[in-house]
CSV table of C-alpha atoms in Angstrom, one decimal:
chain,number,residue,atom,x,y,z
A,1103,UNK,CA,49.6,80.8,109.3
A,1104,UNK,CA,47.9,77.8,106.8
A,1105,UNK,CA,45.8,79.8,105.5
A,1106,UNK,CA,48.0,82.9,104.8
A,1107,UNK,CA,50.5,81.0,102.0
A,1108,UNK,CA,49.8,80.2,98.7
A,1109,UNK,CA,47.0,77.4,98.2
A,1110,UNK,CA,50.4,75.7,96.4
A,1111,UNK,CA,52.7,76.2,99.7
A,1112,UNK,CA,54.5,72.7,101.2
A,1113,UNK,CA,54.9,72.5,104.8
A,1114,UNK,CA,57.3,70.0,106.7
A,1115,UNK,CA,56.7,69.7,109.8
A,1116,UNK,CA,58.5,68.8,112.7
A,1117,UNK,CA,58.1,67.0,116.7
A,1118,UNK,CA,58.3,64.4,119.0
A,1119,UNK,CA,55.2,63.7,118.6
A,1120,UNK,CA,53.6,62.1,116.5
A,1121,UNK,CA,49.8,62.1,117.3
A,1122,UNK,CA,50.6,66.1,117.2
A,1123,UNK,CA,51.7,66.6,114.1
A,1124,UNK,CA,49.3,64.4,112.8
A,1125,UNK,CA,46.9,66.9,114.3
A,1126,UNK,CA,48.4,69.5,112.9
A,1127,UNK,CA,48.8,67.9,109.0
A,1128,UNK,CA,44.8,68.0,109.4
A,1129,UNK,CA,44.4,71.3,110.1
A,1130,UNK,CA,47.0,72.7,107.7
A,1131,UNK,CA,45.1,70.7,105.0
A,1132,UNK,CA,41.7,71.8,105.8
A,1133,UNK,CA,42.5,75.3,105.9
A,1134,UNK,CA,44.6,75.7,102.9
A,1135,UNK,CA,43.4,71.9,101.1
A,1136,UNK,CA,46.0,72.0,98.0
A,1137,UNK,CA,49.3,71.6,99.9
A,1138,UNK,CA,51.6,69.8,100.4
A,1139,UNK,CA,52.4,68.5,104.2
A,1140,UNK,CA,55.3,66.3,105.5
A,1141,UNK,CA,55.6,65.0,108.5
A,1142,UNK,CA,59.0,64.6,110.1
A,1143,UNK,CA,59.1,62.6,113.8
A,1144,UNK,CA,62.2,63.7,115.4
A,1145,UNK,CA,63.4,63.8,118.7
A,1146,UNK,CA,66.1,66.8,119.1
A,1147,UNK,CA,67.1,65.9,122.9
A,1148,UNK,CA,69.3,62.8,120.6
A,1149,UNK,CA,72.2,64.0,119.3
A,1150,UNK,CA,71.9,62.6,115.1
A,1151,UNK,CA,70.9,65.0,111.9
A,1152,UNK,CA,67.3,64.3,111.3
A,1153,UNK,CA,67.0,62.0,108.9
A,1154,UNK,CA,65.5,61.4,104.9
A,1155,UNK,CA,65.0,65.6,105.1
A,1156,UNK,CA,66.3,66.2,102.4
A,1157,UNK,CA,64.2,63.7,100.5
A,1158,UNK,CA,61.6,65.1,101.8
A,1159,UNK,CA,62.1,68.4,101.2
A,1160,UNK,CA,62.8,67.6,97.5
A,1161,UNK,CA,59.8,65.2,97.2
A,1162,UNK,CA,57.9,68.0,98.7
A,1163,UNK,CA,59.8,70.5,96.2
A,1164,UNK,CA,60.4,69.4,92.9
A,1165,UNK,CA,59.5,70.6,89.9
A,1166,UNK,CA,57.9,73.0,92.2
A,1167,UNK,CA,58.6,77.1,91.7
A,1168,UNK,CA,59.2,78.4,94.9
A,1169,UNK,CA,58.8,81.4,94.7
A,1170,UNK,CA,59.5,81.5,99.2
A,1171,UNK,CA,61.6,79.6,101.7
A,1172,UNK,CA,61.3,79.9,105.6
A,1173,UNK,CA,62.7,77.9,108.7
A,1174,UNK,CA,60.2,78.8,111.6
A,1175,UNK,CA,62.1,77.5,114.8
A,1176,UNK,CA,59.6,76.9,117.9
A,1177,UNK,CA,60.9,73.5,119.9
A,1178,UNK,CA,61.1,74.7,123.6
A,1179,UNK,CA,61.3,73.7,126.5
A,1180,UNK,CA,61.4,75.4,129.9
A,1181,UNK,CA,64.1,74.6,131.9
A,1182,UNK,CA,64.8,73.5,135.2
A,1183,UNK,CA,62.5,76.2,137.9
A,1184,UNK,CA,62.2,74.1,140.6
A,1185,UNK,CA,66.1,75.8,140.8
A,1186,UNK,CA,67.0,78.6,141.8
A,1187,UNK,CA,70.3,80.0,139.5
A,1188,UNK,CA,72.3,79.6,141.9
A,1189,UNK,CA,71.7,76.3,142.6
A,1190,UNK,CA,71.5,75.2,139.3
A,1191,UNK,CA,75.0,72.8,139.9
A,1192,UNK,CA,73.7,70.4,137.9
A,1193,UNK,CA,76.1,70.3,135.0
A,1194,UNK,CA,74.8,66.6,132.7
A,1195,UNK,CA,71.2,69.0,133.5
A,1196,UNK,CA,72.9,72.2,131.5
A,1197,UNK,CA,74.5,70.2,128.4
A,1198,UNK,CA,71.2,68.8,128.2
A,1199,UNK,CA,68.9,71.6,128.1
A,1200,UNK,CA,71.1,73.8,126.0
A,1201,UNK,CA,71.5,70.6,124.0
A,1202,UNK,CA,67.8,70.3,122.8
A,1203,UNK,CA,67.3,74.3,122.9
A,1204,UNK,CA,70.6,75.7,121.2
A,1205,UNK,CA,72.3,72.9,119.7
A,1206,UNK,CA,70.3,71.1,118.6
A,1207,UNK,CA,68.1,73.3,116.6
A,1208,UNK,CA,71.6,75.2,115.5
A,1209,UNK,CA,72.0,71.7,114.2
A,1210,UNK,CA,69.0,71.3,112.5
A,1211,UNK,CA,69.5,74.9,110.9
A,1212,UNK,CA,72.2,74.4,109.7
A,1213,UNK,CA,70.7,71.6,107.6
A,1214,UNK,CA,68.1,72.7,106.4
A,1215,UNK,CA,70.0,76.3,105.6
A,1216,UNK,CA,72.5,74.1,102.8
A,1217,UNK,CA,69.2,72.5,101.4
A,1218,UNK,CA,66.9,75.2,100.8
A,1219,UNK,CA,70.0,77.1,99.5
A,1220,UNK,CA,70.1,74.3,97.1
A,1221,UNK,CA,67.4,74.9,95.5
A,1222,UNK,CA,67.6,78.7,94.4
A,1223,UNK,CA,69.2,81.6,94.7
A,1224,UNK,CA,66.4,84.0,97.0
A,1225,UNK,CA,67.5,84.1,100.2
A,1226,UNK,CA,65.8,82.0,102.9
A,1227,UNK,CA,64.0,83.6,105.6
A,1228,UNK,CA,65.1,82.8,108.7
A,1229,UNK,CA,62.4,83.2,112.0
A,1230,UNK,CA,63.2,82.1,115.6
A,1231,UNK,CA,60.6,82.0,118.6
A,1232,UNK,CA,62.7,83.9,121.0
A,1233,UNK,CA,60.8,85.8,124.1
A,1234,UNK,CA,61.2,88.4,126.1
A,1235,UNK,CA,64.0,86.6,128.6
A,1236,UNK,CA,66.2,86.7,126.0
A,1237,UNK,CA,67.4,90.8,127.9
A,1238,UNK,CA,65.8,90.4,131.4
A,1239,UNK,CA,65.9,87.9,134.2
A,1240,UNK,CA,62.7,86.6,135.2
A,1241,UNK,CA,61.7,84.2,138.6
A,1242,UNK,CA,63.4,81.1,138.6
A,1243,UNK,CA,62.9,80.8,134.6
A,1244,UNK,CA,67.6,81.0,134.3
A,1245,UNK,CA,67.9,78.3,131.5
A,1246,UNK,CA,65.1,79.3,130.0
A,1247,UNK,CA,66.5,83.3,130.1
A,1248,UNK,CA,69.9,81.7,129.0
A,1249,UNK,CA,68.4,79.7,125.9
A,1250,UNK,CA,67.2,82.2,125.0
A,1251,UNK,CA,69.5,84.9,125.0
A,1252,UNK,CA,72.0,82.1,123.2
A,1253,UNK,CA,70.0,81.4,120.3
A,1254,UNK,CA,69.3,84.7,119.8
A,1255,UNK,CA,73.0,85.9,119.6
A,1256,UNK,CA,73.9,82.4,116.7
A,1257,UNK,CA,70.7,84.8,114.6
A,1258,UNK,CA,72.7,87.7,115.1
A,1259,UNK,CA,76.3,85.6,113.8
A,1260,UNK,CA,73.9,84.2,110.8
A,1261,UNK,CA,72.3,86.7,109.7
A,1262,UNK,CA,76.1,88.8,109.2
A,1263,UNK,CA,77.8,85.8,107.0
A,1264,UNK,CA,75.1,84.2,105.5
A,1265,UNK,CA,73.2,85.8,102.6
A,1266,UNK,CA,69.3,84.5,104.7
A,1267,UNK,CA,67.0,87.0,106.1
A,1268,UNK,CA,66.9,86.0,110.2
A,1269,UNK,CA,64.5,87.1,112.6
A,1270,UNK,CA,64.1,86.8,116.3
A,1271,UNK,CA,60.4,86.9,116.7
A,1272,UNK,CA,58.9,87.7,120.6
A,1273,UNK,CA,55.3,86.6,120.9
A,1274,UNK,CA,54.8,87.6,123.7
A,1275,UNK,CA,52.9,85.0,126.3
A,1276,UNK,CA,51.2,83.2,124.3
A,1277,UNK,CA,48.9,79.8,126.3
A,1278,UNK,CA,50.9,76.6,126.0
A,1279,UNK,CA,51.3,74.1,127.8
A,1280,UNK,CA,54.7,75.4,129.8
A,1281,UNK,CA,52.1,77.6,132.1
A,1282,UNK,CA,50.9,74.7,133.5
A,1283,UNK,CA,54.7,73.0,134.6
A,1284,UNK,CA,56.2,76.9,135.4
A,1285,UNK,CA,52.9,76.7,137.9
A,1286,UNK,CA,53.6,73.9,139.4
A,1287,UNK,CA,57.8,73.3,139.9
A,1288,UNK,CA,58.7,76.6,140.7
A,1289,UNK,CA,60.4,77.3,144.1
A,1290,UNK,CA,59.4,81.1,143.9
A,1291,UNK,CA,56.6,81.0,145.9
A,1292,UNK,CA,55.1,84.6,143.0
A,1293,UNK,CA,55.7,83.2,140.4
A,1294,UNK,CA,53.8,79.6,141.2
A,1295,UNK,CA,51.2,81.5,141.5
A,1296,UNK,CA,51.8,83.6,139.6
A,1297,UNK,CA,50.9,80.8,137.5
A,1298,UNK,CA,48.8,79.4,138.7
A,1299,UNK,CA,45.3,77.3,137.6
A,1300,UNK,CA,43.6,78.5,140.2
A,1301,UNK,CA,45.3,82.0,140.3
A,1302,UNK,CA,43.0,84.3,139.3
A,1303,UNK,CA,42.1,85.5,135.1
A,1304,UNK,CA,41.5,89.5,136.6
A,1305,UNK,CA,45.3,89.7,136.3
A,1306,UNK,CA,47.4,90.9,134.6
A,1307,UNK,CA,49.6,88.8,133.5
A,1308,UNK,CA,47.1,87.0,132.3
A,1309,UNK,CA,44.8,89.6,131.0
A,1310,UNK,CA,47.7,89.5,129.4
A,1311,UNK,CA,47.6,86.1,127.4
A,1312,UNK,CA,48.2,85.9,123.3
A,1313,UNK,CA,46.2,82.9,121.8
A,1314,UNK,CA,48.0,81.7,119.2
A,1315,UNK,CA,46.7,82.5,116.0
A,1316,UNK,CA,47.4,86.7,117.5
A,1317,UNK,CA,50.6,86.1,117.7
A,1318,UNK,CA,51.3,84.9,114.5
A,1319,UNK,CA,49.0,87.7,112.8
A,1320,UNK,CA,51.2,90.1,113.9
A,1321,UNK,CA,54.2,88.3,112.9
A,1322,UNK,CA,53.5,87.4,109.3
A,1323,UNK,CA,52.1,91.0,109.2
A,1324,UNK,CA,56.3,91.8,110.7
A,1325,UNK,CA,57.9,89.3,107.5
A,1326,UNK,CA,55.1,90.8,104.8
A,1327,UNK,CA,56.5,93.8,105.4
A,1328,UNK,CA,60.0,92.6,105.4
A,1329,UNK,CA,61.6,95.8,107.2
A,1330,UNK,CA,62.6,94.1,109.9
A,1331,UNK,CA,66.4,94.7,111.3
A,1332,UNK,CA,68.5,91.5,109.8
A,1333,UNK,CA,69.5,89.2,112.7
A,1334,UNK,CA,67.7,91.7,114.9
A,1335,UNK,CA,65.0,90.7,117.2
A,1336,UNK,CA,61.0,92.2,117.4
A,1337,UNK,CA,58.4,91.7,119.7
A,1338,UNK,CA,54.5,90.8,119.9
A,1339,UNK,CA,54.3,94.2,121.7
A,1340,UNK,CA,56.5,96.8,120.1
A,1341,UNK,CA,54.7,98.7,117.8
B,76,UNK,CA,94.5,95.0,140.6
B,77,UNK,CA,96.6,93.5,143.5
B,78,UNK,CA,98.3,97.0,144.2
B,79,UNK,CA,94.4,98.2,144.8
B,80,UNK,CA,93.3,96.1,147.7
B,81,UNK,CA,94.3,95.9,151.6
B,82,UNK,CA,97.4,94.5,152.5
B,83,UNK,CA,96.0,91.1,153.8
B,84,UNK,CA,93.8,90.6,150.8
B,85,UNK,CA,93.3,87.0,150.2
B,86,UNK,CA,93.9,85.3,146.8
B,87,UNK,CA,92.6,82.6,145.0
B,88,UNK,CA,93.9,81.9,141.1
B,89,UNK,CA,92.1,79.3,139.0
B,90,UNK,CA,93.4,78.1,135.9
B,91,UNK,CA,94.6,75.0,133.7
B,92,UNK,CA,98.2,76.8,133.8
B,93,UNK,CA,100.3,76.1,137.0
B,94,UNK,CA,103.7,78.0,135.6
B,95,UNK,CA,101.1,80.8,134.0
B,96,UNK,CA,99.8,80.3,137.6
B,97,UNK,CA,103.1,81.0,139.2
B,98,UNK,CA,104.2,83.2,137.4
B,99,UNK,CA,100.3,85.7,138.8
B,100,UNK,CA,101.0,84.2,141.6
B,101,UNK,CA,104.7,85.7,142.3
B,102,UNK,CA,104.0,89.6,140.6
B,103,UNK,CA,100.7,89.7,142.9
B,104,UNK,CA,103.0,89.2,146.3
B,105,UNK,CA,105.6,91.3,145.0
B,106,UNK,CA,102.8,94.2,144.7
B,107,UNK,CA,101.4,93.4,147.6
B,108,UNK,CA,104.1,91.6,150.1
B,109,UNK,CA,101.2,90.7,152.4
B,110,UNK,CA,98.5,89.0,150.3
B,111,UNK,CA,97.7,85.6,151.2
B,112,UNK,CA,98.0,83.8,147.3
B,113,UNK,CA,96.4,80.7,146.6
B,114,UNK,CA,97.0,79.4,143.4
B,115,UNK,CA,94.5,75.6,142.0
B,116,UNK,CA,95.1,73.8,138.8
B,117,UNK,CA,91.2,73.5,137.0
B,118,UNK,CA,90.6,72.3,134.1
B,119,UNK,CA,87.0,73.6,133.7
B,120,UNK,CA,87.2,70.9,130.2
B,121,UNK,CA,86.7,68.3,132.5
B,122,UNK,CA,83.3,68.2,134.5
B,123,UNK,CA,84.1,67.3,138.5
B,124,UNK,CA,84.0,70.7,141.4
B,125,UNK,CA,87.1,72.2,142.0
B,126,UNK,CA,88.3,70.4,144.9
B,127,UNK,CA,89.6,71.3,147.7
B,128,UNK,CA,87.9,74.1,147.6
B,129,UNK,CA,86.3,75.3,150.7
B,130,UNK,CA,89.7,73.9,152.2
B,131,UNK,CA,91.8,76.9,150.9
B,132,UNK,CA,89.0,79.5,151.4
B,133,UNK,CA,88.5,78.7,155.2
B,134,UNK,CA,91.9,78.0,155.6
B,135,UNK,CA,93.1,81.6,154.2
B,136,UNK,CA,90.3,83.1,155.8
B,137,UNK,CA,89.2,81.4,159.5
B,138,UNK,CA,90.5,84.1,162.2
B,139,UNK,CA,90.2,86.7,159.6
B,140,UNK,CA,87.8,90.2,159.5
B,141,UNK,CA,86.9,89.6,155.8
B,142,UNK,CA,85.0,92.7,154.4
B,143,UNK,CA,84.7,92.2,151.0
B,144,UNK,CA,84.2,89.1,148.7
B,145,UNK,CA,84.7,88.3,145.1
B,146,UNK,CA,84.0,86.5,142.4
B,147,UNK,CA,85.9,87.3,139.4
B,148,UNK,CA,85.3,85.0,136.0
B,149,UNK,CA,88.2,85.4,133.6
B,150,UNK,CA,88.4,82.3,131.3
B,151,UNK,CA,88.0,82.1,128.2
B,152,UNK,CA,88.9,80.7,124.8
B,153,UNK,CA,87.4,81.7,121.6
B,154,UNK,CA,85.5,79.0,120.0
B,155,UNK,CA,85.7,77.8,116.2
B,156,UNK,CA,87.3,80.7,114.2
B,157,UNK,CA,87.2,78.6,111.1
B,158,UNK,CA,83.6,78.0,110.2
B,159,UNK,CA,80.8,80.2,109.8
B,160,UNK,CA,78.0,79.9,111.1
B,161,UNK,CA,76.8,77.9,109.1
B,162,UNK,CA,78.3,75.3,109.4
B,163,UNK,CA,79.0,74.7,113.0
B,164,UNK,CA,77.7,72.0,113.2
B,165,UNK,CA,79.5,69.8,114.8
B,166,UNK,CA,76.9,69.4,118.2
B,167,UNK,CA,79.9,67.7,120.3
B,168,UNK,CA,82.0,70.5,120.1
B,169,UNK,CA,79.6,72.8,120.5
B,170,UNK,CA,78.6,71.0,123.8
B,171,UNK,CA,82.6,71.1,124.8
B,172,UNK,CA,82.8,75.0,123.5
B,173,UNK,CA,80.2,75.8,126.1
B,174,UNK,CA,81.8,73.6,128.5
B,175,UNK,CA,84.3,75.4,129.4
B,176,UNK,CA,82.8,78.3,129.0
B,177,UNK,CA,79.4,78.8,130.6
B,178,UNK,CA,78.4,74.9,132.1
B,179,UNK,CA,81.6,74.9,134.4
B,180,UNK,CA,82.0,79.2,135.0
B,181,UNK,CA,77.9,78.2,136.6
B,182,UNK,CA,79.4,75.0,138.8
B,183,UNK,CA,82.0,77.1,139.6
B,184,UNK,CA,80.3,80.5,141.1
B,185,UNK,CA,77.7,78.0,142.6
B,186,UNK,CA,80.4,76.5,144.6
B,187,UNK,CA,81.4,79.2,145.6
B,188,UNK,CA,79.1,81.8,146.0
B,189,UNK,CA,77.7,79.1,148.6
B,190,UNK,CA,81.1,78.5,149.9
B,191,UNK,CA,81.5,82.9,149.9
B,192,UNK,CA,77.5,82.6,151.6
B,193,UNK,CA,78.8,80.7,154.4
B,194,UNK,CA,81.4,83.4,155.1
B,195,UNK,CA,79.2,86.4,156.9
B,196,UNK,CA,76.3,87.8,155.4
B,197,UNK,CA,78.1,90.4,153.0
B,198,UNK,CA,77.4,90.7,149.7
B,199,UNK,CA,79.4,88.3,147.2
B,200,UNK,CA,80.2,91.0,144.5
B,201,UNK,CA,80.1,88.9,141.1
B,202,UNK,CA,82.6,90.1,137.6
B,203,UNK,CA,81.6,88.1,134.3
B,204,UNK,CA,83.6,89.5,132.0
B,205,UNK,CA,81.8,90.3,128.9
B,206,UNK,CA,82.7,91.7,125.7
B,207,UNK,CA,80.4,94.1,123.5
B,208,UNK,CA,79.9,90.3,121.7
B,209,UNK,CA,77.6,89.4,124.7
B,210,UNK,CA,75.1,92.2,121.9
B,211,UNK,CA,77.2,92.3,117.7
B,212,UNK,CA,77.5,89.5,115.5
B,213,UNK,CA,81.1,89.7,115.0
B,214,UNK,CA,82.8,87.9,111.5
B,215,UNK,CA,83.1,84.3,112.5
B,216,UNK,CA,82.9,84.9,116.0
B,217,UNK,CA,79.9,82.5,116.4
B,218,UNK,CA,80.6,80.8,119.6
B,219,UNK,CA,82.2,83.9,121.5
B,220,UNK,CA,79.3,85.9,120.9
B,221,UNK,CA,76.7,82.0,122.3
B,222,UNK,CA,79.1,82.0,124.6
B,223,UNK,CA,79.1,86.0,126.6
B,224,UNK,CA,75.3,86.9,125.3
B,225,UNK,CA,74.1,83.2,127.9
B,226,UNK,CA,76.7,83.9,130.7
B,227,UNK,CA,75.4,87.7,130.7
B,228,UNK,CA,72.0,86.0,130.7
B,229,UNK,CA,73.0,84.1,133.4
B,230,UNK,CA,74.2,86.7,135.9
B,231,UNK,CA,70.6,88.5,135.2
B,232,UNK,CA,69.3,86.0,137.0
B,233,UNK,CA,71.4,85.3,139.2
B,234,UNK,CA,71.0,89.0,140.6
B,235,UNK,CA,67.9,88.8,140.7
B,236,UNK,CA,67.4,85.5,142.6
B,237,UNK,CA,70.5,85.8,144.8
B,238,UNK,CA,71.5,88.3,147.5
B,239,UNK,CA,74.9,89.2,145.5
B,240,UNK,CA,76.2,92.3,143.4
B,241,UNK,CA,76.5,91.2,139.9
B,242,UNK,CA,78.3,92.9,137.3
B,243,UNK,CA,78.4,92.3,133.7
B,244,UNK,CA,82.5,93.6,133.3
B,245,UNK,CA,83.4,94.0,128.6
B,246,UNK,CA,86.7,95.6,129.2
B,247,UNK,CA,87.2,96.5,125.2
B,248,UNK,CA,89.3,94.8,123.2
B,249,UNK,CA,92.5,94.1,126.2
B,250,UNK,CA,96.1,92.4,123.7
B,251,UNK,CA,96.1,88.6,124.9
B,252,UNK,CA,96.9,85.0,123.3
B,253,UNK,CA,92.8,85.0,121.6
B,254,UNK,CA,94.7,87.5,118.7
B,255,UNK,CA,96.7,85.9,117.5
B,256,UNK,CA,94.2,82.9,116.8
B,257,UNK,CA,91.9,84.8,115.4
B,258,UNK,CA,94.6,85.7,112.7
B,259,UNK,CA,95.2,82.6,112.0
B,260,UNK,CA,92.7,80.7,112.2
B,261,UNK,CA,89.2,82.8,110.6
B,262,UNK,CA,87.1,82.0,107.8
B,263,UNK,CA,87.3,86.0,107.2
B,264,UNK,CA,89.9,87.1,105.5
B,265,UNK,CA,88.9,90.5,106.5
B,266,UNK,CA,89.4,89.2,109.8
B,267,UNK,CA,92.2,87.4,109.5
B,268,UNK,CA,93.6,90.7,108.1
B,269,UNK,CA,92.1,92.7,110.9
B,270,UNK,CA,93.8,90.0,113.7
B,271,UNK,CA,96.6,89.7,111.5
B,272,UNK,CA,100.2,89.9,113.5
B,273,UNK,CA,102.1,91.8,110.6
B,274,UNK,CA,98.5,94.8,110.1
B,275,UNK,CA,100.0,97.1,110.2
B,276,UNK,CA,99.9,98.6,113.3
B,277,UNK,CA,98.0,102.8,112.7
B,278,UNK,CA,94.8,100.8,111.8
B,279,UNK,CA,91.9,101.6,114.9
B,280,UNK,CA,91.3,98.8,115.3
B,281,UNK,CA,94.6,97.8,116.9
B,282,UNK,CA,95.2,101.3,117.9
B,283,UNK,CA,92.0,100.9,120.3
B,284,UNK,CA,93.3,97.8,122.0
B,285,UNK,CA,94.3,98.2,125.6
B,286,UNK,CA,96.8,97.1,128.1
B,287,UNK,CA,95.3,94.7,130.9
B,288,UNK,CA,96.9,97.4,132.6
B,289,UNK,CA,94.8,100.4,131.2
B,290,UNK,CA,91.1,98.0,131.7
B,291,UNK,CA,91.0,96.3,135.2
B,292,UNK,CA,91.5,100.8,136.4
B,293,UNK,CA,88.6,100.9,134.5
B,294,UNK,CA,86.8,97.8,137.1
B,295,UNK,CA,88.0,98.7,140.0
B,296,UNK,CA,87.1,102.5,140.0
B,297,UNK,CA,83.4,100.8,138.7
B,298,UNK,CA,82.6,98.5,141.6
B,299,UNK,CA,84.7,101.0,144.3
B,300,UNK,CA,82.3,104.0,143.2
B,301,UNK,CA,79.8,100.7,143.4
B,302,UNK,CA,76.3,103.1,140.9
B,303,UNK,CA,75.9,99.5,138.4
B,304,UNK,CA,72.8,97.5,138.5
B,305,UNK,CA,72.8,94.7,139.5
B,306,UNK,CA,72.9,92.3,136.9
B,307,UNK,CA,73.8,95.2,134.3
B,308,UNK,CA,76.3,95.7,132.2
B,309,UNK,CA,79.1,98.2,131.8
B,310,UNK,CA,81.9,99.2,128.8
B,311,UNK,CA,85.1,100.4,129.4
B,312,UNK,CA,84.3,102.7,127.1
B,313,UNK,CA,80.7,103.4,128.9
B,314,UNK,CA,81.4,106.8,130.2
């Protein structure tokens, strides 16, 4: 994504892991040496607004002519795949899952939207990383499905009620660390096999996995074209 | 619904308000004098499993030949309609809303499903009261939309992972106490007007409101026909 942006773009990266953040920062500056990159170590399981967010964004954008404003929501966890939906009885576990995957995301979104709205009158473009799981059940992914459906519903209302452009983007099956966890922990033997590292790479489910680069290129093309329904969803596999 | 059931049906009614529960119990026994009705005062904002649920159900069903088992989830609140989705920043408020409208419902559903599964091998039929709001944004209804979308996602997975029959039923716009609250509190003047008691009864939104009896008759017909997709949704207005 960094290589598709204007040379003097500013990035604010937020995640828990400082080392990985610095790694992404390095990648961005290698691709785009003039980019300004700030990292904020933020734990979305905490219950506090992100500190210094406004100062960091103001410092990066002060005196610059801002031509486009984006928020990308990409953080997420898979949830408890070891239990069927009829055994997810621990209410605290549900609160924890929804805090990370929905509620803290909403709080951050409100915080960022307000800060970006004060910069200029351009519409902020908000991209919510979603999944086919928002629409379809997947065995052992109950919490993930619930979280993704809830996020899309939130952003449909956000598109309706604010002066923004909102895209729910479903990136397709991407190679991520989640895969290993699912292969180990699912209560469903078929799902464990499907996500197992020893599973043959020639199965359909593997052959269809995308690289982050493939799916991000598609996302950028969709944003560039700017024809998506506001608050609607677009899948990588949509034509 | 009571008049459509077998004479010796057993009902377990759960809600916060003891007086209203007794009123419903009276209505059921007037329509169906042989029905057995138990009431349990249960506050879904609490974090505990419903006490004595198993004893109550066992007492009602012991020695009876059970021919059909139903769970109806109908409880719900409208959420904070006074705030736009960009101002719903209070994380505790989100936790409280989702506790009542999603998380405690899931815990209760798991508890009931387990108890009913132990009675006999017949499939339990689970009906989740949903809304068009699960699919479409409605100004000032962000929390309601999020809760309904999340519930449907939960029940899609429940249908996939358990041996049950699950229907997400959207009853259409029914006259309930929520209407008054929306007319008073929405941040959106158009929504306040639409739900205002002084709003002319001849507007479209009013003319389309259904009585509980109309929509429940339709629901019973759908269950009787038993052709709905498992875990799918059916709306009152679907043909």
